């Protein structure tokens, strides 16, 4: 992965090329070994299929720009694994790149200005529903009303992740944060304070997937994929369903645990997609780490932080680390399973679960990884 | 609705025109399946339930219940500061995001009974807003 954050004057393609070069070096592979390329970006035109040409890859047998919003990472892993198993490709590069930050443009403005207001979407502009803050805030507020969840409980997630970030040299946020700091941070869209919201980053991450047999000859310890599932529950905006309360994580999680042949008790480390603190809370519930509605009480004792019983988002996540969509949890997953996370390395790292989420708690992907082949 | 200074070029297209034309006439117009009578949030081309093509635009009751709300503190050109976005569920069972009018809407209780209201003079087009009713 490239450096992350307020790095200006470089294109997304430039970042993507650097991330791929770093991944090749890390794995001990040559560009000519690569025969699969899967691309993902946050609506960024640079992550178009034509990026292949800009990167100079030739004779690929698997190539696509993939879009399932923040869940794309798991769908890319899933498709790559199926292609590898079927013998359709040998070495597949998955890459995410984005450059939303420009000098003197705030993050909210950087994304808000991207909207296309067709059909009923014109209502979003007319009412002032820009970007993800409002729809996620509406889901969080609903959860609070149903279950008594508090802003302080959401804050406990942000504080735990900041503690992790302080041990991550790649993280953008490197100052300590207390619960009081969280509560004092400015309101963005109630119930969210600024510190309930993810960062925005310029940068790119690349991950190379291959078969277990081929991985034996590579430079790094293998990270074995045990399950890759996705769920897209949809939302017909009809009464009787609560799409912000029960998310795609429920279905994708149940399927992933079954495919991997494990239970949630076997999971040592969680890397959960965290566009907002609430996303972590609702995902924990939907994966069954606590009962529906009990997420607030579950997280408030700090069990997600360093030294806690359920290490979660150990690189600081997207709240305090870097915002590379699902490649933030996936990149930290790889480092933890390999035992290369430095000061923040979790001692028991046999099984790591990584999630992706997008379309406002709708598109979801779950991947389960192990340091053991069996 | 933001003022011109927001720099947003707001217009509705043909696919959603009945919703906005209804609003201009003071009615909340949604879509309903002629075959199974399921009400839908537009724009749908077939029924979300039975997939019949018989989807028609119909005036709804305008009655709704507050499902969730957020007080937005980010500042955007042309918007008041702060402003409210609310999710409502109509009596017909259709859920969507809108805004609220009246006193102290920031503190309105989830579950409050609401009625749609419309300002025919609003520019560039009329939006439904919801007011608490007893
Ligand atoms: Zn129908």
XYZ file of N, CA and C and ligand atoms in Angstrom, chain B residues 33 35-38 47 49-52, ligand 1:
31
model
N -49.330 -0.555 -7.108
C -49.544 -1.653 -8.054
C -51.047 -1.876 -8.237
N -52.352 -4.439 -9.550
C -52.665 -5.864 -9.402
C -52.764 -6.273 -7.927
N -51.784 -5.866 -7.115
C -51.775 -6.335 -5.717
C -51.920 -5.192 -4.713
N -52.029 -3.968 -5.202
C -52.290 -2.786 -4.372
C -51.139 -2.439 -3.436
N -49.943 -2.912 -3.721
C -48.768 -2.506 -2.947
C -48.378 -1.076 -3.326
N -44.062 -3.727 -10.227
C -44.357 -3.820 -8.797
C -43.212 -4.507 -8.053
N -43.439 -6.034 -5.404
C -43.936 -7.246 -4.755
C -44.258 -8.335 -5.777
N -45.175 -8.043 -6.711
C -45.644 -9.095 -7.634
C -45.066 -8.952 -9.036
N -44.309 -7.902 -9.260
C -43.620 -7.646 -10.531
C -44.577 -7.389 -11.695
N -45.836 -7.083 -11.390
C -46.770 -6.695 -12.450
C -46.322 -5.365 -13.042
Zn -48.058 -5.896 -7.229
